[in-house]
mmCIF file of C-alpha atoms and ligand atoms in Angstrom:
data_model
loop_
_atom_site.group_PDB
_atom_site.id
_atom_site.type_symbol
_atom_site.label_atom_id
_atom_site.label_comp_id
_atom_site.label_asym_id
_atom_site.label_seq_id
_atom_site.Cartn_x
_atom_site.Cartn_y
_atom_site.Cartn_z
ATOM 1 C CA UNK A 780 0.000 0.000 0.000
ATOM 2 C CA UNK A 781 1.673 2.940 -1.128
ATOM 3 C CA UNK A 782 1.939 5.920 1.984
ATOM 4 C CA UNK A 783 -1.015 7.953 2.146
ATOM 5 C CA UNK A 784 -1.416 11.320 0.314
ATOM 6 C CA UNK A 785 -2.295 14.575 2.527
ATOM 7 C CA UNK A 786 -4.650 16.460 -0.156
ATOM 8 C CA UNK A 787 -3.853 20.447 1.092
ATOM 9 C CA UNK A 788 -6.848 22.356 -0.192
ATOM 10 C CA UNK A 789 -5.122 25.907 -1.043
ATOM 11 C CA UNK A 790 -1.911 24.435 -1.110
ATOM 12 C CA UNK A 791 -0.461 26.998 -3.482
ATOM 13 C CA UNK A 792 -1.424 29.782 -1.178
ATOM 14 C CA UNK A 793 0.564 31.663 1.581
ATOM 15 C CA UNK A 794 0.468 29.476 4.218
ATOM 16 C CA UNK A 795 -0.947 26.564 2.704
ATOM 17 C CA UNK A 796 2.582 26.529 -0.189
ATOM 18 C CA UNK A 797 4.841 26.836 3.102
ATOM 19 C CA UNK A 798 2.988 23.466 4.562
ATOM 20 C CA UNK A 799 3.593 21.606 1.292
ATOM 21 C CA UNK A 800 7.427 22.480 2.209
ATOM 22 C CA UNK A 801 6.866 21.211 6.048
ATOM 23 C CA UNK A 802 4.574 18.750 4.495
ATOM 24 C CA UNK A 803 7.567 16.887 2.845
ATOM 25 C CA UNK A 804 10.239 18.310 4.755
ATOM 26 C CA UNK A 805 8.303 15.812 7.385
ATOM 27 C CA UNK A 806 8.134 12.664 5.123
ATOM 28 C CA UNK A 807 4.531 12.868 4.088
ATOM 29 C CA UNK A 808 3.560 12.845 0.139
ATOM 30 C CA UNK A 809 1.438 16.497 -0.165
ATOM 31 C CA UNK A 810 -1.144 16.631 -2.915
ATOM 32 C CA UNK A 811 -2.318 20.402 -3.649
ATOM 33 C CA UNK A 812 -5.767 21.484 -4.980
ATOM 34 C CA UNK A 813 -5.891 24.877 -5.424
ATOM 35 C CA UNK A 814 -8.570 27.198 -7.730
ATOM 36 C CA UNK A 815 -5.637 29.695 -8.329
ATOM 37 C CA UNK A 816 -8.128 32.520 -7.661
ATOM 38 C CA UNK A 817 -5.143 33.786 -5.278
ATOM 39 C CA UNK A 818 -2.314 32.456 -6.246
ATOM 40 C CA UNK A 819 0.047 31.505 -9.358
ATOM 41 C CA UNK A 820 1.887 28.801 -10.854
ATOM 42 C CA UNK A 821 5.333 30.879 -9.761
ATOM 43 C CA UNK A 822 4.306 29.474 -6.453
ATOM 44 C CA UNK A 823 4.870 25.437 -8.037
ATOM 45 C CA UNK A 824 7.799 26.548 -9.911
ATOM 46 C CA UNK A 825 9.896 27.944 -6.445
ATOM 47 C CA UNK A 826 8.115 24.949 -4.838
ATOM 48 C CA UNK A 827 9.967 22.881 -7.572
ATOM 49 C CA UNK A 828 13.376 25.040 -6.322
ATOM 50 C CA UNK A 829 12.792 23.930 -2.804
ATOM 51 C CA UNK A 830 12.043 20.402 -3.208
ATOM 52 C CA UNK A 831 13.393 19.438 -6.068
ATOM 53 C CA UNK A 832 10.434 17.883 -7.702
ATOM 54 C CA UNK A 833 7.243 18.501 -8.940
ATOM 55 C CA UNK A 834 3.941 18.644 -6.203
ATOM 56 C CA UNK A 835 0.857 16.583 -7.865
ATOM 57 C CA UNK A 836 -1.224 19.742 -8.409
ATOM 58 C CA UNK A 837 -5.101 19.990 -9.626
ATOM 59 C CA UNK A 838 -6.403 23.021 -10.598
ATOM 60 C CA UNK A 839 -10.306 22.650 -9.183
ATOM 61 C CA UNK A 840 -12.242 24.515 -6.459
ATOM 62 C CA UNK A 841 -13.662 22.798 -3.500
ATOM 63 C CA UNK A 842 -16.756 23.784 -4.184
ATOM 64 C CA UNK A 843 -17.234 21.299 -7.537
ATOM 65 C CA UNK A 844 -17.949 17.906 -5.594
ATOM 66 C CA UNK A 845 -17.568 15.644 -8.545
ATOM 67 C CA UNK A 846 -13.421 17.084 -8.610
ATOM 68 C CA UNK A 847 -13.089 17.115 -5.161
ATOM 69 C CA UNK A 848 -14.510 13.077 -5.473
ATOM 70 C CA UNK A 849 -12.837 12.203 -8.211
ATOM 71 C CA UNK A 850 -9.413 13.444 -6.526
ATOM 72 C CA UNK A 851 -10.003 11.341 -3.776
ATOM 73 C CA UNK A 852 -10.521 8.349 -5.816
ATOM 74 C CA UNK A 853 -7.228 8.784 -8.079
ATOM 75 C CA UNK A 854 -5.315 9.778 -4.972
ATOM 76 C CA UNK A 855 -4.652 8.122 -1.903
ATOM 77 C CA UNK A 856 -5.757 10.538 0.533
ATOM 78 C CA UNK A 857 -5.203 9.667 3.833
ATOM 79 C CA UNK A 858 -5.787 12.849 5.510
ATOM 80 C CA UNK A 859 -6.803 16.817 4.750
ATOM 81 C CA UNK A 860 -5.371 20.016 5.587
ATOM 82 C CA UNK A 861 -8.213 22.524 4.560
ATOM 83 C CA UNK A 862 -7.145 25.971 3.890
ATOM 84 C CA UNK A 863 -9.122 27.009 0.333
ATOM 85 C CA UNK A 864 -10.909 30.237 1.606
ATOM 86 C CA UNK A 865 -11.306 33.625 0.688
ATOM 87 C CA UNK A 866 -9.599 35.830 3.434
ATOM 88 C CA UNK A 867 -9.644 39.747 2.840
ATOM 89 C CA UNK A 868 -11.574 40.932 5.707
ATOM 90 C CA UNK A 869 -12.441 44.229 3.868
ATOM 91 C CA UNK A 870 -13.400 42.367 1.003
ATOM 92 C CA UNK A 871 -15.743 40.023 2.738
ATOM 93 C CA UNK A 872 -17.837 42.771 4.083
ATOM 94 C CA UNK A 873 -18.790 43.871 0.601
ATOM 95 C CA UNK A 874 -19.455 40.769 -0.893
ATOM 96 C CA UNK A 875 -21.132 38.504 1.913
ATOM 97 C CA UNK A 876 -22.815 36.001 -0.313
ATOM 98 C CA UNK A 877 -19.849 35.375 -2.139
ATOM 99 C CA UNK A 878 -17.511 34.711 0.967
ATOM 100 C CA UNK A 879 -20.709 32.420 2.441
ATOM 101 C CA UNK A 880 -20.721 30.502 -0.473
ATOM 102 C CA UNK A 881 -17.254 29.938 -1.003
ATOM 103 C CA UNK A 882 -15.711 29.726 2.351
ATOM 104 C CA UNK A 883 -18.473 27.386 4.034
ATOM 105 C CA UNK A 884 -19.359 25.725 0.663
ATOM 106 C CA UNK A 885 -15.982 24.438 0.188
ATOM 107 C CA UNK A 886 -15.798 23.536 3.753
ATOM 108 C CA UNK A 887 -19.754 21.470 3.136
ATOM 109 C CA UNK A 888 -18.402 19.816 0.018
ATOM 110 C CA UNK A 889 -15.120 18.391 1.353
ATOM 111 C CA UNK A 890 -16.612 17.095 4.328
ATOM 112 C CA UNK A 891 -19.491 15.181 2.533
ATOM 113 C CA UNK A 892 -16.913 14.143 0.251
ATOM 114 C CA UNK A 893 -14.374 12.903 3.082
ATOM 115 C CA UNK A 894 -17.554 10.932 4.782
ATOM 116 C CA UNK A 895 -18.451 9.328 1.713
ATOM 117 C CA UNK A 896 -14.363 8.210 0.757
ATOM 118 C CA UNK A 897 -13.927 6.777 4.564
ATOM 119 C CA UNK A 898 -10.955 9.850 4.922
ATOM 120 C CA UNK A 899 -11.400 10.805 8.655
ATOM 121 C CA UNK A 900 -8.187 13.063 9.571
ATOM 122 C CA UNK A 901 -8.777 16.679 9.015
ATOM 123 C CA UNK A 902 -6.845 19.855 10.163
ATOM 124 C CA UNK A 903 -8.780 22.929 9.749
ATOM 125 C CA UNK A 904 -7.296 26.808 9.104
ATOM 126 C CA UNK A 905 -9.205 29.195 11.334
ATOM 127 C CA UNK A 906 -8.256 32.413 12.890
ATOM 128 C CA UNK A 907 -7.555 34.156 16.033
ATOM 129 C CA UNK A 908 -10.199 36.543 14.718
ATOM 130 C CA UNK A 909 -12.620 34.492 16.408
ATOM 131 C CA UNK A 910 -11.905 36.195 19.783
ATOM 132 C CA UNK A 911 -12.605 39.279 18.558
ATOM 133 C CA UNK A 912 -11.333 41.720 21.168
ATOM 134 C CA UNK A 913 -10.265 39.682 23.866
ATOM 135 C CA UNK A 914 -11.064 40.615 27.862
ATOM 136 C CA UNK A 915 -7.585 38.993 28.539
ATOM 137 C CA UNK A 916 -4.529 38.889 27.294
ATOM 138 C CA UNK A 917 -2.547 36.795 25.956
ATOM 139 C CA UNK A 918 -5.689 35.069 24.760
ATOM 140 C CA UNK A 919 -6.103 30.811 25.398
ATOM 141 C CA UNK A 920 -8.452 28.461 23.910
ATOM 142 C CA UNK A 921 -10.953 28.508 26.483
ATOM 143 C CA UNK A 922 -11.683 32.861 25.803
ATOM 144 C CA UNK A 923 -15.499 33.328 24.635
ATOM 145 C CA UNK A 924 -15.241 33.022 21.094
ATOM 146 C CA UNK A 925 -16.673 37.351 20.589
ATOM 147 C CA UNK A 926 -19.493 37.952 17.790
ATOM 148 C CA UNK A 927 -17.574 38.388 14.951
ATOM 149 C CA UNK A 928 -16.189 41.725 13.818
ATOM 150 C CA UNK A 929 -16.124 40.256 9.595
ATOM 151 C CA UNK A 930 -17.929 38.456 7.589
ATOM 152 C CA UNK A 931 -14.366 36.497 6.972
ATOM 153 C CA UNK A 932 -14.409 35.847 10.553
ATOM 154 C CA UNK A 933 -17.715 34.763 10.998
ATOM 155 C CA UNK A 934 -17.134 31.884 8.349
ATOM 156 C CA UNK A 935 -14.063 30.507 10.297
ATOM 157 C CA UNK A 936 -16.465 31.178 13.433
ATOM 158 C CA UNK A 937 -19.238 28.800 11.859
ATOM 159 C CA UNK A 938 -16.803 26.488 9.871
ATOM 160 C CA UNK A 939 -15.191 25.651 13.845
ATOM 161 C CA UNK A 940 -19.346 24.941 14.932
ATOM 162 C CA UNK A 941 -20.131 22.771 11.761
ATOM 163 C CA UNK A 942 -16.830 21.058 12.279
ATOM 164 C CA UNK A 943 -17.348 20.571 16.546
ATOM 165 C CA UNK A 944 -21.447 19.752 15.816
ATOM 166 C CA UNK A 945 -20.483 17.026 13.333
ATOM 167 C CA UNK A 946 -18.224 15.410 15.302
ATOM 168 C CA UNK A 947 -20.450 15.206 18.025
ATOM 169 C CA UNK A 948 -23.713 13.664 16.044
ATOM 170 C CA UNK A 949 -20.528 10.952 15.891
ATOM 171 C CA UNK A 950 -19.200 11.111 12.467
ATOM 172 C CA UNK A 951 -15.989 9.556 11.727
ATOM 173 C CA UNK A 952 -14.150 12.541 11.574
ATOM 174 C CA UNK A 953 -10.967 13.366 13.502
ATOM 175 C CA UNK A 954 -10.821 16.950 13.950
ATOM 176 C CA UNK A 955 -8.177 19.450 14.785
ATOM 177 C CA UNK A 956 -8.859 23.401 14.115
ATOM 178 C CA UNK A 957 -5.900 25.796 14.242
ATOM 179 C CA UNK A 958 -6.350 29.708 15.164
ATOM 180 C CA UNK A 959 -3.616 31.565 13.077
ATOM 181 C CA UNK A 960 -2.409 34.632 14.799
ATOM 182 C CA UNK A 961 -0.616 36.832 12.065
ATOM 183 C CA UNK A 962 1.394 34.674 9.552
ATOM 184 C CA UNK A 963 4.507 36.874 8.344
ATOM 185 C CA UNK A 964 7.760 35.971 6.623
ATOM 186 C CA UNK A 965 8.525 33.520 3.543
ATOM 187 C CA UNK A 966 10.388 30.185 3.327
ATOM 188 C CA UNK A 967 14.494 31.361 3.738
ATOM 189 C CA UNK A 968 15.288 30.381 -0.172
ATOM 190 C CA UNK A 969 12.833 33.415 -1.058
ATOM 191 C CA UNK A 970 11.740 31.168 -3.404
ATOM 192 C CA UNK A 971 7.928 31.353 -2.133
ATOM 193 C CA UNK A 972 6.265 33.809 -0.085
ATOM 194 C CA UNK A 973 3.595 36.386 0.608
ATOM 195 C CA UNK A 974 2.288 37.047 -3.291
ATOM 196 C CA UNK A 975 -0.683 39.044 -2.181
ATOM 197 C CA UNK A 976 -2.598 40.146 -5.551
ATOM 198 C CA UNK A 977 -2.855 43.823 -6.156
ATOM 199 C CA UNK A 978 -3.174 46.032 -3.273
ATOM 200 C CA UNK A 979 -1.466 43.826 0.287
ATOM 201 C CA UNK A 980 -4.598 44.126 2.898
ATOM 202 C CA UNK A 981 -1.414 42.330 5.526
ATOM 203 C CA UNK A 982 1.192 44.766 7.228
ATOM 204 C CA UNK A 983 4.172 43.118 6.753
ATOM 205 C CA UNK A 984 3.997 42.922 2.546
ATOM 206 C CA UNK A 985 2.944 46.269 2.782
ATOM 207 C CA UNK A 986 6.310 47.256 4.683
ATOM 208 C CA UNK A 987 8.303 45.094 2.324
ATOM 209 C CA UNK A 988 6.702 46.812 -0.835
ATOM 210 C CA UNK A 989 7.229 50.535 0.445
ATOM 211 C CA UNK A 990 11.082 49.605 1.390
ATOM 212 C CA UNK A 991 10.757 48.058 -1.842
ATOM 213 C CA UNK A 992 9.810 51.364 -3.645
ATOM 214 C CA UNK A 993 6.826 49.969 -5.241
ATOM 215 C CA UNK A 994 4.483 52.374 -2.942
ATOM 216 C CA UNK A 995 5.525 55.500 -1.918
ATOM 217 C CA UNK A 996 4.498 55.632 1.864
ATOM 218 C CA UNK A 997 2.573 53.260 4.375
ATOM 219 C CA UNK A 998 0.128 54.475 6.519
ATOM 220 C CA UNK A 999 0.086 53.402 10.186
ATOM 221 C CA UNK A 1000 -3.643 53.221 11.128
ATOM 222 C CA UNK A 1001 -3.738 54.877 14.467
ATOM 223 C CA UNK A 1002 -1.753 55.839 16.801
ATOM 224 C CA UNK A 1003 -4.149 56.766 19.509
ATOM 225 C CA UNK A 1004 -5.063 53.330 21.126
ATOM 226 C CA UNK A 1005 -4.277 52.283 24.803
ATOM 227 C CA UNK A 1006 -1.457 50.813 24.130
ATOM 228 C CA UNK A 1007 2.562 51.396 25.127
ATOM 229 C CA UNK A 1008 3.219 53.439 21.952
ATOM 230 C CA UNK A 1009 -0.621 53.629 20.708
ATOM 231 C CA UNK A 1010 -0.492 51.242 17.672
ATOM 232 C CA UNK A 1011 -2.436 47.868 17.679
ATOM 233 C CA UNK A 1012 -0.356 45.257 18.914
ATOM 234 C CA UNK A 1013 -0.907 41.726 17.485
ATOM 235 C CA UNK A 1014 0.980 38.283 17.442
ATOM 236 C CA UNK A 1015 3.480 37.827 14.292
ATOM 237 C CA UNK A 1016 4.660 34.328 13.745
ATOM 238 C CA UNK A 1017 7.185 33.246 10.801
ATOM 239 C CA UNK A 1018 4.880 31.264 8.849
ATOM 240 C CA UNK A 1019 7.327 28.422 8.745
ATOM 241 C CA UNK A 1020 6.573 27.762 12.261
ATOM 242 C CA UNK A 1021 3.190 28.004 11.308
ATOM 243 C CA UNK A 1022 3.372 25.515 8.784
ATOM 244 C CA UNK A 1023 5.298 23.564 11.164
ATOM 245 C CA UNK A 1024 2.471 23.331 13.454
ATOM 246 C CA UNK A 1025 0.177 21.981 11.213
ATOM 247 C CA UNK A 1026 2.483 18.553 10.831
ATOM 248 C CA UNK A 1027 2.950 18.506 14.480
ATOM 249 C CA UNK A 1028 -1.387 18.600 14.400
ATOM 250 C CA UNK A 1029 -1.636 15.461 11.421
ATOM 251 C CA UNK A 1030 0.815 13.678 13.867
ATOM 252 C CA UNK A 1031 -1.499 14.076 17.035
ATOM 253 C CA UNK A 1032 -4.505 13.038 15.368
ATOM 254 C CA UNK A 1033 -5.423 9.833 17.186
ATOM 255 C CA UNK A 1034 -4.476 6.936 15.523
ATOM 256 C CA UNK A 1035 -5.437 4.098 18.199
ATOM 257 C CA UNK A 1036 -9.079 3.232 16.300
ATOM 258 C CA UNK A 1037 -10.849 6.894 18.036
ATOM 259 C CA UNK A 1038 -13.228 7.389 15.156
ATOM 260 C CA UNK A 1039 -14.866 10.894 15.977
ATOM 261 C CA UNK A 1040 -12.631 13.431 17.607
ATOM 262 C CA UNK A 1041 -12.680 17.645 17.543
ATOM 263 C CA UNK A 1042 -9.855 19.939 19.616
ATOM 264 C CA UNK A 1043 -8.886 23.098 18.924
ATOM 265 C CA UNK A 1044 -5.237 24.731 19.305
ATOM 266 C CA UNK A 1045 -3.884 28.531 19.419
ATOM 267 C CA UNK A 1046 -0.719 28.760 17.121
ATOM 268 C CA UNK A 1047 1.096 31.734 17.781
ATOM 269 C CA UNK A 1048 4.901 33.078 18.398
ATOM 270 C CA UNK A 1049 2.805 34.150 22.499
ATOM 271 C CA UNK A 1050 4.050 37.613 22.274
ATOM 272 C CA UNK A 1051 2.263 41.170 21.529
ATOM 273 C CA UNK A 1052 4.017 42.941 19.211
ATOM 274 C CA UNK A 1053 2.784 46.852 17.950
ATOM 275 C CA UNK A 1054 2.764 48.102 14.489
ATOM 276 C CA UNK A 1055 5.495 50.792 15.669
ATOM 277 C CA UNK A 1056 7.738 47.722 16.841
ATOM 278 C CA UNK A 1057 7.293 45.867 13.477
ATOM 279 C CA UNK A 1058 8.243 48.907 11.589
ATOM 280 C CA UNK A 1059 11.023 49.658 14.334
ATOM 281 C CA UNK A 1060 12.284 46.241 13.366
ATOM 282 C CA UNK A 1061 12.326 45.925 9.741
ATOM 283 C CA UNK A 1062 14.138 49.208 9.582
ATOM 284 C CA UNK A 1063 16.808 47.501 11.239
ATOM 285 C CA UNK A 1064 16.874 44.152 9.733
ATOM 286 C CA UNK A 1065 16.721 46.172 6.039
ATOM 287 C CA UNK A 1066 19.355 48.884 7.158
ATOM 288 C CA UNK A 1067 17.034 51.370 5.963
ATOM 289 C CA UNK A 1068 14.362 54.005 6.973
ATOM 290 C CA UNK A 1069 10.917 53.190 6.112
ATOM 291 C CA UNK A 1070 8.276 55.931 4.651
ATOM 292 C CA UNK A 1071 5.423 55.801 6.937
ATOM 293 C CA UNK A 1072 3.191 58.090 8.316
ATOM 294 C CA UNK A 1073 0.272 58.095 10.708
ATOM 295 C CA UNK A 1074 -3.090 57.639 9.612
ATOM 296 C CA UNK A 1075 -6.883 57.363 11.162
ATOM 297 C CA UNK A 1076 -8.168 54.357 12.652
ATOM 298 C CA UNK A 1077 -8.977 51.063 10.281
ATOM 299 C CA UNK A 1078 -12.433 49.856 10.933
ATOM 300 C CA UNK A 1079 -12.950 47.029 12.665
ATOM 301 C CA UNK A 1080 -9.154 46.549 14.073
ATOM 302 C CA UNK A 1081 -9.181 45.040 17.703
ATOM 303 C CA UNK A 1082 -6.581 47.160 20.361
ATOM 304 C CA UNK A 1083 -4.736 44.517 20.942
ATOM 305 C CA UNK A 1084 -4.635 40.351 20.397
ATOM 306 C CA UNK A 1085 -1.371 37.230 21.072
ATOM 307 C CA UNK A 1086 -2.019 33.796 21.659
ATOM 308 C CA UNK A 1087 -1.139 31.939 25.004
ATOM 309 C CA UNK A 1088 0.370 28.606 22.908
ATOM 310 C CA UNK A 1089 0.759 26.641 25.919
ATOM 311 C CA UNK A 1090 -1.855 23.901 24.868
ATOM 312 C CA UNK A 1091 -0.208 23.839 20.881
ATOM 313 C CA UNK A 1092 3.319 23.480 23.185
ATOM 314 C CA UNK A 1093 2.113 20.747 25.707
ATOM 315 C CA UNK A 1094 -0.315 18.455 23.347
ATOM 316 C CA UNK A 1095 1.210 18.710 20.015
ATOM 317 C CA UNK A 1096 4.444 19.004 21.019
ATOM 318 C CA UNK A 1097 5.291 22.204 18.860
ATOM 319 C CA UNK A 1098 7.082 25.484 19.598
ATOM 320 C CA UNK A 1099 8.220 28.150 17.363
ATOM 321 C CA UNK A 1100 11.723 28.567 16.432
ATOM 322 C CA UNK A 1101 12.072 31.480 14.525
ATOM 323 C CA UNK A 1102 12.003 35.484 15.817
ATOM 324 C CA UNK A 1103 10.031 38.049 14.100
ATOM 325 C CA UNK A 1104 13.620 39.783 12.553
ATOM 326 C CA UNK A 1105 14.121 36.424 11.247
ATOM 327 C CA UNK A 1106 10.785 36.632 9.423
ATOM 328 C CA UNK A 1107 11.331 40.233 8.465
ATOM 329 C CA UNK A 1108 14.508 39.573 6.840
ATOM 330 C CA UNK A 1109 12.863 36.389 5.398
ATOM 331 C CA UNK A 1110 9.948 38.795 3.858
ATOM 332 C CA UNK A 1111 12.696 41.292 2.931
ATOM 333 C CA UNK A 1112 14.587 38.798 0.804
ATOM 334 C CA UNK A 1113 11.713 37.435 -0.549
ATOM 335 C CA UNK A 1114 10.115 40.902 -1.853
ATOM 336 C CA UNK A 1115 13.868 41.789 -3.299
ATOM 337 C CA UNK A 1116 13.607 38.323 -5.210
ATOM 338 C CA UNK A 1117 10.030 39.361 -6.672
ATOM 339 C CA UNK A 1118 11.406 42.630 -8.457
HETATM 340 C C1 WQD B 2441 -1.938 44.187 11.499
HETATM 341 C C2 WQD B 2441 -1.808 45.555 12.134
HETATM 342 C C3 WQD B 2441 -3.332 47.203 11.282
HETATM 343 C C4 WQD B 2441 -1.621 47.507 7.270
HETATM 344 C C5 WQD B 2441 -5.763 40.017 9.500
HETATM 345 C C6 WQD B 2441 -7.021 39.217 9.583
HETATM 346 C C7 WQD B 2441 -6.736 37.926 10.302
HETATM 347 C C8 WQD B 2441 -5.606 37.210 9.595
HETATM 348 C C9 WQD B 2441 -4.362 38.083 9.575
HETATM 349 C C10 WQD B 2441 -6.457 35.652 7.999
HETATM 350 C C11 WQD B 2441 -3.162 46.209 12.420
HETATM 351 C C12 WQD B 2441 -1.884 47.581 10.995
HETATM 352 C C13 WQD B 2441 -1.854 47.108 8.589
HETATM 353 C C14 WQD B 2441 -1.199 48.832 7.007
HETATM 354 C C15 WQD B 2441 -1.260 49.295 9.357
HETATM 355 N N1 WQD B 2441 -5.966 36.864 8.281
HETATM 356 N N2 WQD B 2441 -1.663 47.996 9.597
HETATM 357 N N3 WQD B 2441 -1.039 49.676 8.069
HETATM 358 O O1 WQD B 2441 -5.849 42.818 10.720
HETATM 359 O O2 WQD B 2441 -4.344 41.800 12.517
HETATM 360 O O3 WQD B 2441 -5.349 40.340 10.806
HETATM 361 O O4 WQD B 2441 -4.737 39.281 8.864
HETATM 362 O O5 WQD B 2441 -6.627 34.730 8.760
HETATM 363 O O6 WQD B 2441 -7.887 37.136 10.273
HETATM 364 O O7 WQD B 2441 -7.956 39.935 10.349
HETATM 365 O O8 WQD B 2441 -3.551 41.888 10.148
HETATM 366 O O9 WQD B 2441 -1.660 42.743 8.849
HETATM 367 O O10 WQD B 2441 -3.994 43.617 8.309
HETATM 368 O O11 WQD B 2441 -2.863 44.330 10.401
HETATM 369 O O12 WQD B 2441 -1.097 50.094 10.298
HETATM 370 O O13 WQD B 2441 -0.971 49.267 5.842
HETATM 371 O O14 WQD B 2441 -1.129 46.423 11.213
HETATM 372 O O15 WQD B 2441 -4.083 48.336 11.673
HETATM 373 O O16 WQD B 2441 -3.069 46.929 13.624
HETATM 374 P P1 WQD B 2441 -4.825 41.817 11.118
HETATM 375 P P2 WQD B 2441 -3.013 43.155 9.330
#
């Protein structure tokens, strides 16, 4: 029986391209589907560089059952890492229906799909958004998950309840959900990365394409929170750890005949870092002054959000490794490779 496949829905996205890496780095055989609606094939070609072969790749969205069955049957899959969403928070507020659709579509489909093909072991990408603005800081698993401040965050919100209420009407599904803090960073080689499309809505490639020269200024939204220097602070973790964290999740999936199982992990660097500090920081790791200035308040940013990763540290035995000037200069390269 040849070793199982782990289909990564998305795979040639951000975060989901730096799992294929982690993926194989870790002795599994990754399979990518991936619509391309926000990504390119540049991303297979420096996965190619890394790896040094091709990834199996199918271009099909998760929404078209018959693919997503028909994958299943030519591969096989012996577990899922589902990260195929649509993720621009701004974006999601003007087009509801279309993030609805897509986001907890996909999510429908696969699942019926996975029931149907006897594939039980599923990690799912959700968000620290869920906490909203948290009462306490840093933030652990057991925080009220807040009404949601997006429509983006509302669909990882009610993607984590149809994932928890479906293993618990005893489905034979083994579940693990991951709340991303903020990804930043690219894989060292600077042969993938960030490769947001148009217009960054994400701090850091916005840093790395003003230092670049490819916008003129970046605009610091707010500087009039209650906070040490008044910027938001959030929780920036290299997305290679991040990627890291989702083998070290496949691996605690039970394996000793458990047939229906849900938990849910924080994975974050566990530090609050503000927008001031990030900027602060890449100046230093690029040797150069950034353009910024201060702006008004972005609508619907929360004061302040980092993870307490204790649980990700104790149960799934992970930890990051890498320091946010490591991912800056990581992000840095990377951008200087894209010009
Ligand atoms: C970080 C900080 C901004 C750009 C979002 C999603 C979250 C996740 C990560 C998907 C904030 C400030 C930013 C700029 C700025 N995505 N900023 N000027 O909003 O924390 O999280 O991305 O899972 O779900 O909500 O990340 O990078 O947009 O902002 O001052 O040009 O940088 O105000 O304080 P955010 P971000």
């Amino acid at each position: 029986m040849p070793t199982p496949s782990i289909l990564v829905t998305g795979g040639a996205g951000f975060i989901g391209s730096h799992t294929i890496v982690a993926l194989t780095e870790a002795g599994y055989r990754p399979v990518i589907l991936d619509d391309f609606s926000n990504s390119r094939q540049r991303v297979l070609d420096g996965l190619r560089q890394i790896l040094g072969h091709e990834v199996p790749c199918y271009v099909q969205d998760c929404n078209d059952r018959t693919a997503l069955l028909d994958i299943f049957q030519r591969e096989n899959i012996g577990g899922v890492i589902h990260f195929a969403a649509f993720k621009a928070v701004g974006e999601s507020m003007d087009e509801p229906l279309r993030y609805y659709r897509n986001n907890l579509g996909s999510l429908l489909t696969l699942l019926e799909v996975m029931l149907e093909t006897g594939v039980s072991n599923l990690i799912f990408s959700s968000s620290c958004t869920v906490y909203g603005e948290p009462e306490v800081l840093p933030v652990t698993e057991t925080a009220p998950v807040l009404p949601a401040t997006s429509v983006y965050g509302n669909t990882k919100q009610v993607g984590e309840e149809i994932l928890r209420d479906v293993v618990a009407a005893g489905k034979p599904l083994r579940v693990i959900s991951l709340r991303y803090f903020n990804p930043v960073g690219a894989h060292p080689s600077a042969h993938i990365g960030e490769l947001p499309l148009g217009a960054p809505n994400n701090l850091v490639p916005f840093i790395t394409q003003t230092a670049a020269g490819l916008r003129a200024q970046i605009t610091i939204f707010g500087d009039d929170y209650p906070t040490p220097d008044g910027t938001c602070i959030r929780d920036y973790i290299h997305v290679m750890d991040l990627a890291e964290a989702h083998v070290a999740a496949l691996r605690t999936l039970p394996q000793d005949g458990t047939t229906s199982h849900y938990d849910v992990f924080n994975v974050g660097a566990g530090q609050g870092i503000s927008v001031l500090e990030v900027v602060r920081a890449f100046e230093e790791v690029a040797g150069q002054k950034l353009n910024y200035r201060i702006g008004p308040r972005r609508a619907g940013d929360v004061v302040a959000v980092y993870a307490d990763a204790t649980k990700a540290h104790e149960r799934l035995g992970w930890a990051t490794k890498r320091s946010l000037r490591e991912a800056l200069a990581d992000a840095w390269r990377w951008e200087k490779a894209l010009l």
